[in-house]
Amino acid sequence: MTIKYIIKNKNKLINKKIWIKGWVKYFRNNLFLDINDGSTINNIQIVLKKKIKNINIGITLKVFGKLILFNNNIEIIPLYIKKYGNIDKKFFNNSILQNKFHNLHKLRKQKYLRFRTKIFSTIMRIRHNLSILTHNYFNKKNFYYIHTPIITYNDTEGVGNMFKVTTLDIHNKYYKKDFFGDKANLTVSGQLEAESAMLGLRKVYTFGPVFRAENSNTNKHLSEFWMIEPEIMFYNLKKIIKLSENFIKYLIKKILKNCKEELLFLENYNNKKIIKYLKNIYKNKFIKISYNKIIKILNKINKISWGDDINSNNEKILFKKIFKKKIPLIIYNWPKTIKPFYMRINKDNLTTKSFDILFPYIGEIIGGSEREYSYKKLLKSIKEKKINIKKINWYLNIRKLGNIQHSGFGVGFDRLVQLITGMKNIRDVIPYPRYPGNNNNDK
């Protein structure tokens, strides 16, 4: 019987004998134990009749006892307690499991223990819910879930920041002798493969890990992270933007209902009005504006040239000084020079049928576009970006076989979790963060 079930059904269980298993979160006066089993943010108090030896925070117990109501709180009066394992007190004293405040930086130094902390288990429950809700959303809309390769030859974004996969000595560059007979990398996106699947299934999405070898030590970047990437036939820019906005609002609506206790705890922990912020996103239409207009607006405050990307400083300016309602901002028709080769180019031959959605405090979480379906235009774009045609030839071949208008977008899942939880650093919303200089060797 889980603690979550007991709390939900307490009226039926009061004065009945029950079993629970869990680990000690707090131990007071040698007589009061707070136990948690991971099913909920809440604990159940065990009231001991006499002191029990060798009980400490972190130890796992099996408890049989009577559930009672005391001062409107449920407690268990134990009739039988069994201990599992022992606690190494020396190690415990140097761990993050002690009943005191630890800053998030310290928690990252013992990542394998973070799951036992209240803050991290709370975030993981929300992350779990967002994962399940993602699959539910696309399943209800008749999308097919596609597993795309993790090891690939494709540089989808065309920026070259990829991790190499090889069985050869680091100095051996004769790749024909390598495991796959050529240069192989960890994927930065499953989009290209998803497009080929889409042409046989109409609506598909990927949801998996991707990797970027960017030397970015910021609170918004990871070297290994998760992406949600739908691809849909017959969709233009307007439709794909609408789908992406609808997807985010669906997730927020469900999370507000399913994870209310977790969100309330995070509000106190982060000293932020997270629920109000999320409701504001859910209830309002996202602001939609072209890249050209954004550049004109920014130029009045901070000098920026047409063709420049909008960096994090400019994002802050947009939300603090211009768009003050804390509503996401959809910027569309970005310059082709700063966007990947696969995006469809507008008639002006300068901009693409693309969009990014920026969120207050986080920045970009979603990016998407119409995909170029003309063989000649796609080939021209590949050449302009100086991409190896041999490696991308299969993708070009799709355009020879009756390819039609289609669109897609990518969602940075970890940034999405950051948005929902109000956490400042993306390293605190993923189980095992990977970033430059970090090898995940914990103390």
Short mmCIF file of C-alpha atoms in Angstrom, two decimals:
data_model
loop_
_atom_site.label_atom_id
_atom_site.label_comp_id
_atom_site.label_asym_id
_atom_site.label_seq_id
_atom_site.Cartn_x
_atom_site.Cartn_y
_atom_site.Cartn_z
CA MET A 1 0.00 0.00 0.00
CA THR A 2 1.54 3.30 -1.06
CA ILE A 3 1.44 6.52 0.94
CA LYS A 4 -0.29 8.24 -1.96
CA TYR A 5 -3.06 5.62 -1.84
CA ILE A 6 -3.36 5.86 1.96
CA ILE A 7 -3.73 9.66 1.89
CA LYS A 8 -6.28 9.50 -0.94
CA ASN A 9 -8.35 6.84 0.85
CA LYS A 10 -7.71 7.88 4.47
CA ASN A 11 -11.41 8.10 5.37
CA LYS A 12 -11.83 4.40 4.56
CA LEU A 13 -8.61 3.35 6.29
CA ILE A 14 -8.80 5.22 9.61
CA ASN A 15 -8.58 2.79 12.57
CA LYS A 16 -7.62 -0.06 10.26
CA LYS A 17 -4.37 -2.02 10.29
CA ILE A 18 -2.14 -1.45 7.25
CA TRP A 19 1.31 -2.24 5.85
CA ILE A 20 3.67 0.34 4.38
CA LYS A 21 7.27 0.27 3.18
CA GLY A 22 9.44 3.35 2.91
CA TRP A 23 12.53 5.16 4.06
CA VAL A 24 12.98 7.51 6.98
CA LYS A 25 12.99 11.18 5.97
CA TYR A 26 12.99 12.71 9.47
CA PHE A 27 13.59 11.30 12.96
CA ARG A 28 12.67 13.44 15.97
CA ASN A 29 13.16 12.76 19.68
CA ASN A 30 13.80 9.08 18.90
CA LEU A 31 10.02 8.57 18.87
CA PHE A 32 8.64 10.26 15.74
CA LEU A 33 9.52 8.98 12.27
CA ASP A 34 8.44 10.56 8.99
CA ILE A 35 8.42 7.96 6.22
CA ASN A 36 8.22 8.44 2.46
CA ASP A 37 7.96 5.83 -0.30
CA GLY A 38 8.39 8.00 -3.43
CA SER A 39 4.74 7.82 -4.47
CA THR A 40 3.98 11.36 -3.27
CA ILE A 41 5.59 14.49 -1.90
CA ASN A 42 3.89 13.81 1.45
CA ASN A 43 5.20 11.71 4.35
CA ILE A 44 3.40 9.64 6.97
CA GLN A 45 4.37 9.95 10.62
CA ILE A 46 5.10 6.82 12.64
CA VAL A 47 4.64 7.31 16.40
CA LEU A 48 6.85 4.90 18.33
CA LYS A 49 5.87 3.67 21.77
CA LYS A 50 9.52 3.14 22.71
CA LYS A 51 12.94 3.97 21.28
CA ILE A 52 14.33 1.68 18.59
CA LYS A 53 18.08 1.29 18.12
CA ASN A 54 19.99 1.96 14.90
CA ILE A 55 17.32 3.96 13.10
CA ASN A 56 18.59 6.87 11.09
CA ILE A 57 17.52 9.08 8.20
CA GLY A 58 17.66 7.11 4.93
CA ILE A 59 17.12 3.65 6.39
CA THR A 60 14.29 1.61 4.86
CA LEU A 61 11.51 0.20 7.02
CA LYS A 62 8.55 -2.12 6.70
CA VAL A 63 5.81 -1.02 9.12
CA PHE A 64 2.62 -2.77 10.15
CA GLY A 65 0.30 -0.75 12.33
CA LYS A 66 -2.95 1.07 12.97
CA LEU A 67 -3.80 4.21 11.00
CA ILE A 68 -5.21 6.92 13.27
CA LEU A 69 -6.29 10.53 12.93
CA PHE A 70 -4.61 12.97 15.33
CA ASN A 71 -5.13 16.75 15.12
CA ASN A 72 -6.53 16.21 11.62
CA ASN A 73 -3.32 14.47 10.51
CA ILE A 74 -2.97 10.77 9.82
CA GLU A 75 -0.39 8.77 11.79
CA ILE A 76 0.52 5.13 12.19
CA ILE A 77 0.85 3.47 15.59
CA PRO A 78 3.19 0.57 14.76
CA LEU A 79 2.65 -2.99 15.91
CA TYR A 80 5.62 -4.37 13.96
CA ILE A 81 8.70 -2.75 12.35
CA LYS A 82 11.30 -4.43 10.20
CA LYS A 83 14.56 -2.69 9.18
CA TYR A 84 16.28 -3.27 5.84
CA GLY A 85 20.03 -2.81 5.66
CA ASN A 86 22.21 -0.48 7.71
CA ILE A 87 23.42 3.10 7.52
CA ASP A 88 27.12 3.90 7.26
CA LYS A 89 27.15 6.86 9.67
CA LYS A 90 30.50 8.19 8.47
CA PHE A 91 29.31 8.27 4.87
CA PHE A 92 25.90 9.59 5.92
CA ASN A 93 27.49 12.57 7.68
CA ASN A 94 29.24 13.51 4.42
CA SER A 95 26.19 12.97 2.23
CA ILE A 96 23.31 15.19 1.14
CA LEU A 97 20.78 13.05 3.01
CA GLN A 98 21.16 14.86 6.31
CA ASN A 99 18.09 16.74 7.53
CA LYS A 100 19.38 20.20 6.67
CA PHE A 101 19.36 22.60 3.73
CA HIS A 102 21.78 21.87 0.89
CA ASN A 103 22.17 24.24 -2.03
CA LEU A 104 21.54 22.86 -5.51
CA HIS A 105 25.21 23.06 -6.45
CA LYS A 106 26.08 20.69 -3.61
CA LEU A 107 23.26 18.33 -4.58
CA ARG A 108 24.79 18.06 -8.08
CA LYS A 109 27.97 16.69 -6.54
CA GLN A 110 26.08 13.60 -5.38
CA LYS A 111 23.66 13.17 -8.27
CA TYR A 112 22.99 9.54 -7.50
CA LEU A 113 21.54 10.55 -4.11
CA ARG A 114 19.47 13.50 -5.36
CA PHE A 115 16.43 11.30 -5.98
CA ARG A 116 16.04 10.88 -2.20
CA THR A 117 15.71 14.62 -1.61
CA LYS A 118 12.31 16.28 -1.53
CA ILE A 119 13.15 18.89 -4.16
CA PHE A 120 14.54 16.45 -6.70
CA SER A 121 11.90 13.74 -6.25
CA THR A 122 9.28 16.47 -6.74
CA ILE A 123 10.87 17.57 -10.01
CA MET A 124 11.14 13.96 -11.21
CA ARG A 125 7.44 13.34 -10.60
CA ILE A 126 6.62 16.39 -12.71
CA ARG A 127 9.08 15.25 -15.39
CA HIS A 128 7.40 11.83 -15.43
CA ASN A 129 3.96 13.40 -15.82
CA LEU A 130 5.15 15.61 -18.69
CA SER A 131 6.57 12.56 -20.47
CA ILE A 132 3.34 10.58 -20.16
CA LEU A 133 1.24 13.60 -21.16
CA THR A 134 3.39 14.12 -24.26
CA HIS A 135 2.68 10.59 -25.47
CA ASN A 136 -1.02 10.95 -24.58
CA TYR A 137 -1.33 14.19 -26.54
CA PHE A 138 0.19 12.90 -29.75
CA ASN A 139 -1.56 9.55 -29.48
CA LYS A 140 -4.95 11.28 -29.20
CA LYS A 141 -4.11 13.26 -32.33
CA ASN A 142 -3.23 10.06 -34.24
CA PHE A 143 0.53 10.57 -34.38
CA TYR A 144 2.84 7.56 -34.55
CA TYR A 145 5.80 7.39 -32.17
CA ILE A 146 9.04 6.77 -34.11
CA HIS A 147 12.41 5.67 -32.69
CA THR A 148 15.08 7.42 -34.73
CA PRO A 149 18.82 6.54 -34.70
CA ILE A 150 21.04 7.79 -31.91
CA ILE A 151 24.16 7.03 -33.97
CA THR A 152 24.00 8.83 -37.30
CA TYR A 153 25.96 10.43 -40.15
CA ASN A 154 23.65 13.45 -40.32
CA ASP A 155 24.44 16.89 -38.97
CA THR A 156 20.83 18.06 -38.93
CA GLU A 157 21.54 21.58 -37.68
CA GLY A 158 24.62 21.97 -39.87
CA VAL A 159 26.75 23.52 -37.12
CA GLY A 160 29.21 20.65 -36.66
CA ASN A 161 29.00 20.47 -32.85
CA MET A 162 28.66 16.69 -32.71
CA PHE A 163 30.17 13.92 -30.59
CA LYS A 164 32.11 11.39 -32.66
CA VAL A 165 31.43 7.67 -32.25
CA THR A 166 34.42 5.47 -33.05
CA THR A 167 36.18 2.24 -32.12
CA LEU A 168 39.47 3.50 -33.54
CA ASP A 169 42.42 5.12 -31.81
CA ILE A 170 41.83 8.87 -31.54
CA HIS A 171 44.70 9.57 -33.97
CA ASN A 172 43.50 7.12 -36.64
CA LYS A 173 41.50 8.99 -39.29
CA TYR A 174 41.01 6.10 -41.71
CA TYR A 175 37.28 5.78 -41.07
CA LYS A 176 36.71 2.98 -43.58
CA LYS A 177 38.26 0.68 -40.98
CA ASP A 178 35.90 1.99 -38.30
CA PHE A 179 32.91 0.06 -36.95
CA PHE A 180 30.38 1.64 -39.34
CA GLY A 181 32.81 2.11 -42.23
CA ASP A 182 32.53 5.91 -42.07
CA LYS A 183 32.46 8.87 -39.69
CA ALA A 184 29.64 8.42 -37.18
CA ASN A 185 28.25 10.79 -34.57
CA LEU A 186 25.71 10.99 -31.80
CA THR A 187 22.55 12.59 -33.19
CA VAL A 188 21.62 16.23 -32.64
CA SER A 189 18.06 15.60 -33.90
CA GLY A 190 15.81 12.83 -35.15
CA GLN A 191 14.01 15.17 -37.52
CA LEU A 192 15.42 14.05 -40.87
CA GLU A 193 14.66 10.39 -40.24
CA ALA A 194 11.23 11.35 -38.87
CA GLU A 195 10.45 13.11 -42.16
CA SER A 196 11.03 9.90 -44.10
CA ALA A 197 8.72 8.02 -41.69
CA MET A 198 6.10 10.77 -41.99
CA LEU A 199 5.77 10.15 -45.73
CA GLY A 200 4.45 6.68 -44.98
CA LEU A 201 2.51 7.45 -41.79
CA ARG A 202 1.42 11.09 -42.28
CA LYS A 203 1.85 12.12 -38.62
CA VAL A 204 4.86 11.06 -36.55
CA TYR A 205 6.88 12.26 -33.59
CA THR A 206 10.15 11.36 -31.90
CA PHE A 207 10.91 11.72 -28.22
CA GLY A 208 14.42 10.79 -27.23
CA PRO A 209 17.94 11.84 -26.27
CA VAL A 210 20.05 14.10 -28.48
CA PHE A 211 23.63 15.33 -28.06
CA ARG A 212 25.52 18.54 -28.80
CA ALA A 213 29.21 19.13 -28.27
CA GLU A 214 28.76 22.85 -27.63
CA ASN A 215 31.11 24.28 -25.03
CA SER A 216 28.24 26.10 -23.31
CA ASN A 217 28.40 26.33 -19.55
CA THR A 218 25.11 28.14 -18.99
CA ASN A 219 21.99 27.43 -16.94
CA LYS A 220 20.07 26.61 -20.17
CA HIS A 221 22.45 24.20 -21.94
CA LEU A 222 23.25 20.50 -21.63
CA SER A 223 25.44 18.23 -23.73
CA GLU A 224 22.90 15.40 -23.50
CA PHE A 225 19.25 16.32 -23.44
CA TRP A 226 15.81 15.21 -24.67
CA MET A 227 13.79 16.45 -27.64
CA ILE A 228 10.19 16.07 -28.78
CA GLU A 229 9.97 16.37 -32.58
CA PRO A 230 6.67 15.99 -34.49
CA GLU A 231 6.54 16.01 -38.31
CA ILE A 232 3.21 16.39 -40.15
CA MET A 233 2.19 16.21 -43.80
CA PHE A 234 0.02 18.96 -45.37
CA TYR A 235 0.84 21.48 -42.60
CA ASN A 236 1.92 25.03 -43.40
CA LEU A 237 3.60 27.52 -41.05
CA LYS A 238 0.32 28.79 -39.60
CA LYS A 239 -0.89 25.29 -38.72
CA ILE A 240 2.38 24.12 -37.19
CA ILE A 241 2.56 27.22 -34.98
CA LYS A 242 -1.00 26.58 -33.81
CA LEU A 243 -0.17 22.94 -33.00
CA SER A 244 2.90 23.88 -30.98
CA GLU A 245 0.97 26.45 -28.92
CA ASN A 246 -1.85 23.98 -28.36
CA PHE A 247 0.63 21.30 -27.23
CA ILE A 248 2.21 23.54 -24.58
CA LYS A 249 -1.17 24.67 -23.25
CA TYR A 250 -2.37 21.07 -23.03
CA LEU A 251 0.66 20.10 -20.93
CA ILE A 252 0.30 23.08 -18.61
CA LYS A 253 -3.43 22.50 -18.11
CA LYS A 254 -2.87 18.84 -17.17
CA ILE A 255 0.14 19.54 -14.94
CA LEU A 256 -1.81 22.18 -13.00
CA LYS A 257 -4.37 19.47 -12.28
CA ASN A 258 -2.13 16.41 -11.81
CA CYS A 259 0.78 17.97 -9.88
CA LYS A 260 -0.78 20.66 -7.72
CA GLU A 261 0.99 19.56 -4.51
CA GLU A 262 4.37 19.46 -6.29
CA LEU A 263 3.84 22.93 -7.78
CA LEU A 264 2.86 24.40 -4.40
CA PHE A 265 6.02 22.97 -2.87
CA LEU A 266 8.14 24.41 -5.70
CA GLU A 267 6.51 27.81 -5.24
CA ASN A 268 7.74 27.89 -1.65
CA TYR A 269 11.13 26.44 -2.55
CA ASN A 270 11.83 28.88 -5.39
CA ASN A 271 9.89 31.80 -3.90
CA LYS A 272 8.02 32.18 -7.19
CA LYS A 273 4.36 32.33 -8.14
CA ILE A 274 4.70 29.36 -10.48
CA ILE A 275 1.01 28.45 -10.64
CA LYS A 276 -0.04 32.01 -11.49
CA TYR A 277 2.69 32.18 -14.14
CA LEU A 278 1.62 28.89 -15.74
CA LYS A 279 -2.05 29.88 -15.70
CA ASN A 280 -1.10 33.11 -17.44
CA ILE A 281 0.57 31.11 -20.23
CA TYR A 282 -2.35 28.70 -20.48
CA LYS A 283 -5.13 31.31 -20.59
CA ASN A 284 -3.61 33.83 -23.02
CA LYS A 285 -2.82 33.73 -26.70
CA PHE A 286 0.89 33.74 -27.42
CA ILE A 287 2.18 37.00 -28.91
CA LYS A 288 3.02 36.53 -32.60
CA ILE A 289 5.44 38.90 -34.36
CA SER A 290 7.83 38.75 -37.32
CA TYR A 291 11.61 38.78 -37.02
CA ASN A 292 11.73 42.05 -39.02
CA LYS A 293 9.53 43.84 -36.47
CA ILE A 294 11.47 42.42 -33.54
CA ILE A 295 14.74 43.78 -34.94
CA LYS A 296 13.18 47.25 -35.36
CA ILE A 297 11.88 47.15 -31.79
CA LEU A 298 15.19 45.99 -30.33
CA ASN A 299 17.17 48.57 -32.29
CA LYS A 300 15.44 51.32 -30.34
CA ILE A 301 16.90 49.92 -27.11
CA ASN A 302 19.92 47.80 -27.97
CA LYS A 303 21.79 47.96 -31.27
CA ILE A 304 21.30 44.80 -33.32
CA SER A 305 21.74 44.17 -37.05
CA TRP A 306 19.29 42.44 -39.35
CA GLY A 307 20.49 38.86 -39.74
CA ASP A 308 21.76 38.58 -36.16
CA ASP A 309 20.41 35.92 -33.87
CA ILE A 310 18.51 37.09 -30.79
CA ASN A 311 20.73 36.24 -27.83
CA SER A 312 19.71 35.77 -24.21
CA ASN A 313 20.36 39.44 -23.33
CA ASN A 314 17.99 40.58 -26.07
CA GLU A 315 15.42 38.00 -24.94
CA LYS A 316 15.50 39.56 -21.47
CA ILE A 317 15.01 43.02 -22.97
CA LEU A 318 11.98 41.81 -24.93
CA PHE A 319 10.25 40.45 -21.83
CA LYS A 320 11.32 43.06 -19.27
CA LYS A 321 10.93 46.26 -21.25
CA ILE A 322 8.59 45.51 -24.16
CA PHE A 323 6.33 42.48 -23.66
CA LYS A 324 5.66 42.74 -19.93
CA LYS A 325 2.67 40.40 -19.62
CA LYS A 326 4.85 37.30 -19.19
CA ILE A 327 3.24 35.65 -22.22
CA PRO A 328 5.31 33.52 -24.65
CA LEU A 329 6.53 35.24 -27.78
CA ILE A 330 6.34 33.60 -31.24
CA ILE A 331 8.88 35.09 -33.63
CA TYR A 332 8.45 33.96 -37.25
CA ASN A 333 10.16 34.40 -40.64
CA TRP A 334 13.78 34.18 -39.49
CA PRO A 335 16.71 34.94 -41.87
CA LYS A 336 17.88 31.92 -43.87
CA THR A 337 21.50 32.69 -43.00
CA ILE A 338 21.00 31.72 -39.34
CA LYS A 339 18.60 28.82 -39.86
CA PRO A 340 19.27 25.19 -40.96
CA PHE A 341 19.30 24.08 -44.60
CA TYR A 342 15.98 22.17 -44.49
CA MET A 343 13.73 25.19 -43.79
CA ARG A 344 11.55 26.41 -46.63
CA ILE A 345 12.60 29.82 -47.96
CA ASN A 346 10.10 32.65 -48.43
CA LYS A 347 9.59 34.46 -51.74
CA ASP A 348 11.90 37.27 -50.60
CA ASN A 349 14.77 34.71 -50.73
CA LEU A 350 16.03 36.19 -47.45
CA THR A 351 13.81 34.65 -44.79
CA THR A 352 12.47 31.20 -43.98
CA LYS A 353 9.02 29.91 -43.11
CA SER A 354 10.20 29.30 -39.58
CA PHE A 355 9.36 30.21 -36.00
CA ASP A 356 10.78 30.13 -32.48
CA ILE A 357 8.74 30.37 -29.28
CA LEU A 358 10.45 32.28 -26.48
CA PHE A 359 9.26 31.98 -22.88
CA PRO A 360 9.87 34.50 -20.07
CA TYR A 361 12.83 33.55 -17.82
CA ILE A 362 13.78 30.55 -20.03
CA GLY A 363 14.14 31.75 -23.61
CA GLU A 364 13.63 29.49 -26.61
CA ILE A 365 11.94 26.16 -25.92
CA ILE A 366 10.36 25.47 -29.33
CA GLY A 367 11.67 25.96 -32.86
CA GLY A 368 10.02 24.82 -36.08
CA SER A 369 9.31 25.48 -39.74
CA GLU A 370 7.86 24.36 -42.99
CA ARG A 371 10.32 21.91 -44.53
CA GLU A 372 11.71 22.55 -48.01
CA TYR A 373 10.02 20.06 -50.36
CA SER A 374 11.47 21.27 -53.67
CA TYR A 375 14.47 19.15 -54.73
CA LYS A 376 16.17 22.04 -56.56
CA LYS A 377 15.72 24.55 -53.73
CA LEU A 378 16.86 22.05 -51.11
CA LEU A 379 19.93 21.14 -53.14
CA LYS A 380 20.78 24.83 -53.51
CA SER A 381 20.45 25.37 -49.77
CA ILE A 382 22.67 22.37 -49.01
CA LYS A 383 25.36 23.73 -51.31
CA GLU A 384 25.12 27.23 -49.79
CA LYS A 385 25.56 25.76 -46.31
CA LYS A 386 28.51 23.67 -47.60
CA ILE A 387 27.03 20.41 -46.38
CA ASN A 388 28.42 17.10 -47.68
CA ILE A 389 25.85 16.07 -50.32
CA LYS A 390 26.88 12.40 -50.19
CA LYS A 391 25.94 12.20 -46.52
CA ILE A 392 22.56 13.85 -47.06
CA ASN A 393 21.73 12.34 -50.46
CA TRP A 394 19.09 9.99 -49.04
CA TYR A 395 17.25 13.01 -47.64
CA LEU A 396 17.39 14.69 -51.04
CA ASN A 397 16.03 11.54 -52.69
CA ILE A 398 12.80 11.91 -50.71
CA ARG A 399 12.08 15.01 -52.80
CA LYS A 400 12.30 12.94 -56.01
CA LEU A 401 9.39 10.72 -54.97
CA GLY A 402 6.38 13.02 -54.86
CA ASN A 403 7.25 14.91 -51.70
CA ILE A 404 4.64 17.46 -50.60
CA GLN A 405 4.22 20.33 -48.16
CA HIS A 406 5.02 19.35 -44.59
CA SER A 407 6.15 20.96 -41.35
CA GLY A 408 7.50 20.16 -37.93
CA PHE A 409 8.97 21.55 -34.72
CA GLY A 410 11.30 20.56 -31.91
CA VAL A 411 10.69 21.02 -28.19
CA GLY A 412 13.59 21.08 -25.74
CA PHE A 413 12.04 18.80 -23.13
CA ASP A 414 14.44 19.70 -20.32
CA ARG A 415 13.82 23.41 -20.83
CA LEU A 416 10.11 22.62 -20.75
CA VAL A 417 10.58 20.95 -17.35
CA GLN A 418 12.54 24.03 -16.28
CA LEU A 419 9.61 26.24 -17.32
CA ILE A 420 7.05 24.16 -15.41
CA THR A 421 9.12 23.80 -12.22
CA GLY A 422 10.56 27.32 -12.06
CA MET A 423 14.08 25.95 -11.61
CA LYS A 424 16.86 28.36 -12.56
CA ASN A 425 19.37 25.77 -13.77
CA ILE A 426 18.61 23.08 -16.35
CA ARG A 427 21.07 20.76 -14.59
CA ASP A 428 18.53 20.41 -11.77
CA VAL A 429 15.66 19.05 -13.90
CA ILE A 430 17.37 16.02 -15.48
CA PRO A 431 18.46 12.88 -13.57
CA TYR A 432 22.11 12.87 -14.66
CA PRO A 433 23.17 16.17 -16.29
CA ARG A 434 26.02 16.06 -18.81
CA TYR A 435 27.85 19.30 -19.57
CA PRO A 436 31.40 20.43 -20.45
CA GLY A 437 33.97 19.34 -17.89
CA ASN A 438 31.52 17.04 -16.11
CA ASN A 439 32.10 13.29 -16.24
CA ASN A 440 29.32 12.28 -13.81
CA ASN A 441 31.83 10.82 -11.33
CA ASP A 442 30.25 11.61 -7.99
CA LYS A 443 31.78 11.49 -4.56
#
